[in-house]
Amino acid sequence: MPQSLDEVRYELALANRMVAHEGVLDAFGHVSMRHPGDPNRYLLSRSRSPELVEPGDILEFDLDSEPVAPPTVRLYGERVIHGEIYKARPDVTAVCHHHAAAFMPYCVSGEEVVPVYHLGAVIGAKAPFWDQRDDFGDTNLLVIEPEEGASLAKALGPHWVVVMRRHGATVAGRTLQEVVFRTIYSCRNAEYLTQAKLIGIPSPLNPREAERAAEYNLAAGPVSRAWEYWSMRLAKAGGTPPRATKSTRSGARSGARSAAARSKSPRAAKKTAKKGRR
Amino acid sequence: MPQSLDEVRYELALANRMVAHEGVLDAFGHVSMRHPGDPNRYLLSRSRSPELVEPGDILEFDLDSEPVAPPTVRLYGERVIHGEIYKARPDVTAVCHHHAAAFMPYCVSGEEVVPVYHLGAVIGAKAPFWDQRDDFGDTNLLVIEPEEGASLAKALGPHWVVVMRRHGATVAGRTLQEVVFRTIYSCRNAEYLTQAKLIGIPSPLNPREAERAAEYNLAAGPVSRAWEYWSMRLAKAGGTPPRATKSTRSGARSGARSAAARSKSPRAAKKTAKKGRR
Amino acid sequence: MPQSLDEVRYELALANRMVAHEGVLDAFGHVSMRHPGDPNRYLLSRSRSPELVEPGDILEFDLDSEPVAPPTVRLYGERVIHGEIYKARPDVTAVCHHHAAAFMPYCVSGEEVVPVYHLGAVIGAKAPFWDQRDDFGDTNLLVIEPEEGASLAKALGPHWVVVMRRHGATVAGRTLQEVVFRTIYSCRNAEYLTQAKLIGIPSPLNPREAERAAEYNLAAGPVSRAWEYWSMRLAKAGGTPPRATKSTRSGARSGARSAAARSKSPRAAKKTAKKGRR
Amino acid sequence: MPQSLDEVRYELALANRMVAHEGVLDAFGHVSMRHPGDPNRYLLSRSRSPELVEPGDILEFDLDSEPVAPPTVRLYGERVIHGEIYKARPDVTAVCHHHAAAFMPYCVSGEEVVPVYHLGAVIGAKAPFWDQRDDFGDTNLLVIEPEEGASLAKALGPHWVVVMRRHGATVAGRTLQEVVFRTIYSCRNAEYLTQAKLIGIPSPLNPREAERAAEYNLAAGPVSRAWEYWSMRLAKAGGTPPRATKSTRSGARSGARSAAARSKSPRAAKKTAKKGRR
């Protein structure tokens, strides 16, 4: 992998901002990436709205979702979503967890999200539905404990999108660009499916169509064309992430420290860090 | 309370602009806050669209919604919504009254707004419906008289959101940040509920899920993460309120006076002030 | 009327841009105003998208919708909508004609637009439906000929909003600010009505509620608060109209001439002018 | 045709950006134009999101959709849509292919898009539905091979808009301005039709109304008014295409080369170019 870790952190910050800017993420949700040099680690921001993530916010975690360096900042409560999927799926290199408006009617009604157009084929043949109650009964609807993450990863199985009851969805990809592409176009697909249900009876792509269209659209050409487009839109809105400054270049830890310095609740962050999970 | 009153006024102006910028308020609606130093007073802007409110526009009112200092500016007609809720609910520190598109279908059809996803749990188990006709027959649908405000506060009861027939909704919170968070995410919840009704049969969170998810999401971490996000969005749109200038720093009264100086209809404002309520 | 005609032209350009910026008008539609000094004339822009109208584009027409000065620019084809309403309704001082998305489902299905919330009460008790075929059979669906405008004005009758089959709507007001307010809030009302129909059975305000709520909301306070808000939004988007330059100050004619100089198709404009109506 | 080829390329880049900025195109979709000096050629951008297209990106193709000069850049996979329509329809001078949200419910459900209001009349009396399976069975849902493009052109027949099963739509016009106008207003029409279906029973314009309204609205006046409006909106958003620089003025090839220099994957592009079709 020729990219420096600094470059990777920049790309991941960009991905978080891009997906947020396209309306899929808001104050919540996150995009992560497997560590390019160590498959037993992954990269994820400290707890912060995705449209604000900077390269210096990106920290390293092991696959149990424990931070590699002692954190001095607040961490996302739901990072086990990422860790458990990387553990269960060696072919997955990037993960996005979101609560997009497009998916919510499906999370809330239990109706199935099926691919209905060529770009929606990136969902794959099936998007399984995860009902947390099957394993855990009544919960706070979040995915905080490792076993909750593992249950979700199991529900995802060999697929690429899992719909989470009354919560949102989680999307996996073989590359960072792919997970961004799949996240955004699966939302578009869900929107069109909803609209089509209002005026007629949509039927899903058949398996052969779904497979062929996914293969075409997930090639480097379409995926990088879309990446350029979303980058441009983000840039026009003044949302491009800053390049890491010298002081944050020496690694995740110093980046985290400088982030902590900016944080308004260092006490809360410390308490969190001690608890090891929040 | 370590914050200066100037800082509080700034935060309240920011909250008004933030909620408006997220599409919940438009030309109308308002966010208020109980006075941090005197539980028998509250802070609310002079009559002005919330996205325009400046720290110097914020005035003090007693719980009968009378201005503490003789006003030289026009006041909101519906301020009793705030005063009567502060009177009835000592645990409430901030109130938002709005007419958001998300709630209107419920205000107009009488269908119930129920929490359907983890962030929607901030609504609480129930959002009561207030039909003004029960107490007052045919009205202008507004909440102007103290007894109208008291009737609304009674309908709210121990809950956090009250849906107002053919009018809008009013949201209460234990902190200013909480009322902003609840206002915005209860709107998101209503939108998803509407969409879910179009494609299937949504069922509400059960009480245990609602309670647990609300507790998690109303903790300091999620609430301040969202506050930072909405602040950033407002700032990018050039909407951050100005800091109070020296001339308006000496208190609400001088703030009001300087606001009056900018007002285009001082005569109308005076007439209003004399009537004591408008 | 203390306002200079220059000031009036500026306000009318502002109203056109404001209503467009709020999403009611697009490339088409227009706002006009009765001449403040001569009730037998009205002011309307040359043919140009409303969000582009400048004070120097505003021309004078008599109530037969003929330009007072020989035009050197293209005129709106549908200006008889304005002229015939001013002729039929001496109490009307401003008119807006639009094709807003909010109204289209009603124009196309014939379902009735009824007021369903306090601000929607500005529609009035009834918004009549005009079906051009009753008087003219199959047409191009536009309102070009004086008799077409007169038929529309007759359908409007004593009301404030008329829904036009497969075309759009026309809104009247007693002041320019009122017509802007009614135009925007009648669109909001139509949107909420549509949404409410999807999830339940909305019923209209009863006549007493409608009357009282309209009276309250059409007072100077609410109407000017909203005007300030929409002006601010337009200004933030860089859309405030330019002030008339010296060369266009001497009257409508010179304004029109300078507009013609900027026009890209002077030949087409001349042909139009000769035909007297386009 | 007095326009220089440079000017034509600029206008085509502008059209691509305009239609994208109005929400019809996103990362995908494209607008082309028949070569003004040679009816056996057409102009289309290299593979790039339409909102990013620059005059220097515009290349020349023959009606078999082969590039006139050996390409050094990636080409659109679906350019046969354009070539085959120009081949089959000598009266067509511009083509837009899109996947707009407005059309998707129809692509997915098979319900018919019919004109329901005066501006929607630009669709024409009928928008045929193309189901690729009739000729080709299960495909990747794209239009890559010349025979696929020919099949689509045949489905379009003498009409102006063809709806493509689970894919999108293709729109033809007699001028570039007309195709932009028809593309945008046919989307608006589809949106209003969908909304009208939710609250009532819309019926299409009758053939005489459709014909008369289309004739009126496709005249130079309305079409250029809308063009000015969409240009202004694009300009305000900072999206106007750059004028071709000196180095790209000498023709499509050098433009393509300079574009290639900016491209991030020249290797991929070369491979594409060798394959002749991608």
Short mmCIF file of N, CA and C in Angstrom, two decimals, chain A residues 13-78:
data_model
loop_
_atom_site.label_atom_id
_atom_site.label_comp_id
_atom_site.label_asym_id
_atom_site.label_seq_id
_atom_site.Cartn_x
_atom_site.Cartn_y
_atom_site.Cartn_z
N ALA A 13 -11.24 11.00 6.67
CA ALA A 13 -11.94 12.21 7.10
C ALA A 13 -12.80 12.74 5.96
N LEU A 14 -12.23 12.72 4.76
CA LEU A 14 -12.96 13.16 3.57
C LEU A 14 -14.21 12.31 3.35
N ALA A 15 -14.06 11.00 3.50
CA ALA A 15 -15.21 10.10 3.31
C ALA A 15 -16.31 10.40 4.31
N ASN A 16 -15.95 10.61 5.57
CA ASN A 16 -16.95 10.96 6.58
C ASN A 16 -17.70 12.23 6.20
N ARG A 17 -16.96 13.22 5.78
CA ARG A 17 -17.59 14.51 5.43
C ARG A 17 -18.44 14.42 4.19
N MET A 18 -17.99 13.67 3.23
CA MET A 18 -18.69 13.48 1.96
C MET A 18 -20.06 12.82 2.17
N VAL A 19 -20.05 11.74 2.91
CA VAL A 19 -21.29 11.00 3.14
C VAL A 19 -22.26 11.86 3.96
N ALA A 20 -21.72 12.64 4.89
CA ALA A 20 -22.57 13.54 5.66
C ALA A 20 -23.12 14.64 4.76
N HIS A 21 -22.26 15.20 3.92
CA HIS A 21 -22.68 16.30 3.06
C HIS A 21 -23.75 15.86 2.06
N GLU A 22 -23.75 14.59 1.69
CA GLU A 22 -24.80 14.08 0.78
C GLU A 22 -26.09 13.74 1.53
N GLY A 23 -26.14 14.03 2.83
CA GLY A 23 -27.40 13.89 3.57
C GLY A 23 -27.63 12.51 4.17
N VAL A 24 -26.61 11.66 4.17
CA VAL A 24 -26.79 10.31 4.71
C VAL A 24 -26.50 10.29 6.21
N LEU A 25 -25.47 11.00 6.63
CA LEU A 25 -25.14 11.12 8.05
C LEU A 25 -25.54 12.51 8.52
N ASP A 26 -25.80 12.64 9.81
CA ASP A 26 -26.03 13.99 10.35
C ASP A 26 -25.09 14.17 11.56
N ALA A 27 -25.65 14.48 12.72
CA ALA A 27 -24.79 14.62 13.90
C ALA A 27 -24.18 13.26 14.27
N PHE A 28 -24.82 12.20 13.83
CA PHE A 28 -24.40 10.85 14.20
C PHE A 28 -24.07 10.00 12.98
N GLY A 29 -23.51 8.82 13.25
CA GLY A 29 -23.05 7.94 12.18
C GLY A 29 -21.57 8.13 11.95
N HIS A 30 -20.92 7.13 11.32
CA HIS A 30 -19.46 7.19 11.14
C HIS A 30 -19.01 6.22 10.04
N VAL A 31 -17.90 6.58 9.43
CA VAL A 31 -17.25 5.72 8.43
C VAL A 31 -15.89 5.31 8.98
N SER A 32 -15.56 4.03 8.89
CA SER A 32 -14.25 3.55 9.35
C SER A 32 -13.54 2.82 8.21
N MET A 33 -12.28 2.48 8.47
CA MET A 33 -11.45 1.80 7.46
C MET A 33 -10.51 0.84 8.17
N ARG A 34 -10.31 -0.32 7.58
CA ARG A 34 -9.33 -1.24 8.15
C ARG A 34 -7.95 -0.61 7.97
N HIS A 35 -7.07 -0.82 8.94
CA HIS A 35 -5.72 -0.25 8.86
C HIS A 35 -5.00 -0.85 7.65
N PRO A 36 -4.48 -0.01 6.76
CA PRO A 36 -3.89 -0.54 5.52
C PRO A 36 -2.65 -1.40 5.77
N GLY A 37 -2.02 -1.20 6.92
CA GLY A 37 -0.79 -1.95 7.18
C GLY A 37 -0.97 -3.09 8.16
N ASP A 38 -2.14 -3.17 8.78
CA ASP A 38 -2.35 -4.19 9.81
C ASP A 38 -3.81 -4.60 9.85
N PRO A 39 -4.12 -5.77 9.28
CA PRO A 39 -5.53 -6.18 9.18
C PRO A 39 -6.20 -6.38 10.53
N ASN A 40 -5.44 -6.39 11.61
CA ASN A 40 -6.05 -6.55 12.93
C ASN A 40 -6.33 -5.22 13.62
N ARG A 41 -6.24 -4.16 12.86
CA ARG A 41 -6.60 -2.86 13.41
C ARG A 41 -7.54 -2.13 12.45
N TYR A 42 -8.24 -1.17 13.00
CA TYR A 42 -9.02 -0.29 12.10
C TYR A 42 -8.92 1.15 12.56
N LEU A 43 -9.28 2.05 11.65
CA LEU A 43 -9.18 3.49 11.88
C LEU A 43 -10.58 4.09 11.97
N LEU A 44 -10.79 4.91 13.00
CA LEU A 44 -12.10 5.53 13.22
C LEU A 44 -11.87 6.82 13.99
N SER A 45 -12.70 7.79 13.73
CA SER A 45 -12.55 9.09 14.41
C SER A 45 -12.86 8.97 15.90
N ARG A 46 -12.35 9.91 16.69
CA ARG A 46 -12.89 10.13 18.03
C ARG A 46 -14.35 10.53 17.90
N SER A 47 -15.09 10.56 18.99
CA SER A 47 -16.52 10.88 18.96
C SER A 47 -16.75 12.31 18.51
N ARG A 48 -17.34 12.45 17.36
CA ARG A 48 -17.46 13.77 16.74
C ARG A 48 -18.37 13.62 15.52
N SER A 49 -19.18 14.63 15.22
CA SER A 49 -20.06 14.53 14.06
C SER A 49 -19.22 14.34 12.79
N PRO A 50 -19.64 13.46 11.92
CA PRO A 50 -18.79 13.08 10.79
C PRO A 50 -18.40 14.23 9.87
N GLU A 51 -19.26 15.24 9.77
CA GLU A 51 -18.93 16.36 8.87
C GLU A 51 -17.85 17.26 9.48
N LEU A 52 -17.45 16.98 10.73
CA LEU A 52 -16.41 17.77 11.40
C LEU A 52 -15.09 17.03 11.53
N VAL A 53 -15.08 15.76 11.14
CA VAL A 53 -13.89 14.93 11.38
C VAL A 53 -12.67 15.47 10.63
N GLU A 54 -11.56 15.56 11.33
CA GLU A 54 -10.28 15.98 10.75
C GLU A 54 -9.31 14.80 10.79
N PRO A 55 -8.29 14.83 9.94
CA PRO A 55 -7.32 13.72 9.94
C PRO A 55 -6.77 13.44 11.34
N GLY A 56 -6.54 14.49 12.11
CA GLY A 56 -5.99 14.32 13.44
C GLY A 56 -6.95 13.68 14.44
N ASP A 57 -8.23 13.56 14.06
CA ASP A 57 -9.21 12.92 14.95
C ASP A 57 -9.21 11.40 14.81
N ILE A 58 -8.55 10.90 13.77
CA ILE A 58 -8.63 9.47 13.45
C ILE A 58 -7.70 8.68 14.38
N LEU A 59 -8.27 7.72 15.07
CA LEU A 59 -7.52 6.88 16.02
C LEU A 59 -7.46 5.44 15.53
N GLU A 60 -6.57 4.66 16.13
CA GLU A 60 -6.46 3.23 15.80
C GLU A 60 -7.12 2.38 16.88
N PHE A 61 -7.81 1.34 16.43
CA PHE A 61 -8.47 0.40 17.34
C PHE A 61 -8.09 -1.02 16.96
N ASP A 62 -8.08 -1.91 17.97
CA ASP A 62 -7.93 -3.33 17.62
C ASP A 62 -9.32 -3.89 17.27
N LEU A 63 -9.38 -5.14 16.89
CA LEU A 63 -10.66 -5.67 16.42
C LEU A 63 -11.66 -5.91 17.55
N ASP A 64 -11.19 -5.81 18.80
CA ASP A 64 -12.13 -5.79 19.92
C ASP A 64 -12.61 -4.37 20.20
N SER A 65 -12.22 -3.46 19.34
CA SER A 65 -12.63 -2.06 19.41
C SER A 65 -12.06 -1.32 20.62
N GLU A 66 -10.95 -1.83 21.10
CA GLU A 66 -10.22 -1.10 22.13
C GLU A 66 -9.20 -0.19 21.44
N PRO A 67 -9.05 1.05 21.93
CA PRO A 67 -8.08 1.95 21.32
C PRO A 67 -6.66 1.43 21.55
N VAL A 68 -5.84 1.54 20.52
CA VAL A 68 -4.47 1.03 20.59
C VAL A 68 -3.65 1.86 21.57
N ALA A 69 -3.84 3.17 21.55
CA ALA A 69 -3.17 4.04 22.52
C ALA A 69 -4.22 4.50 23.53
N PRO A 70 -3.83 4.71 24.78
CA PRO A 70 -4.81 5.16 25.77
C PRO A 70 -5.47 6.46 25.30
N PRO A 71 -6.76 6.47 25.21
CA PRO A 71 -7.43 7.65 24.64
C PRO A 71 -7.50 8.79 25.63
N THR A 72 -7.37 9.98 25.13
CA THR A 72 -7.55 11.18 25.95
C THR A 72 -8.79 11.93 25.50
N VAL A 73 -9.53 11.30 24.64
CA VAL A 73 -10.74 11.94 24.08
C VAL A 73 -11.90 10.97 24.18
N ARG A 74 -13.10 11.52 24.04
CA ARG A 74 -14.31 10.69 24.02
C ARG A 74 -14.31 9.83 22.75
N LEU A 75 -14.75 8.57 22.90
CA LEU A 75 -14.83 7.66 21.75
C LEU A 75 -16.28 7.40 21.39
N TYR A 76 -16.52 6.99 20.15
CA TYR A 76 -17.88 6.62 19.75
C TYR A 76 -18.35 5.43 20.58
N GLY A 77 -19.59 5.48 21.06
CA GLY A 77 -20.13 4.36 21.82
C GLY A 77 -20.33 3.10 20.97
N GLU A 78 -20.58 3.31 19.66
CA GLU A 78 -20.97 2.17 18.83
C GLU A 78 -19.84 1.63 17.95
#
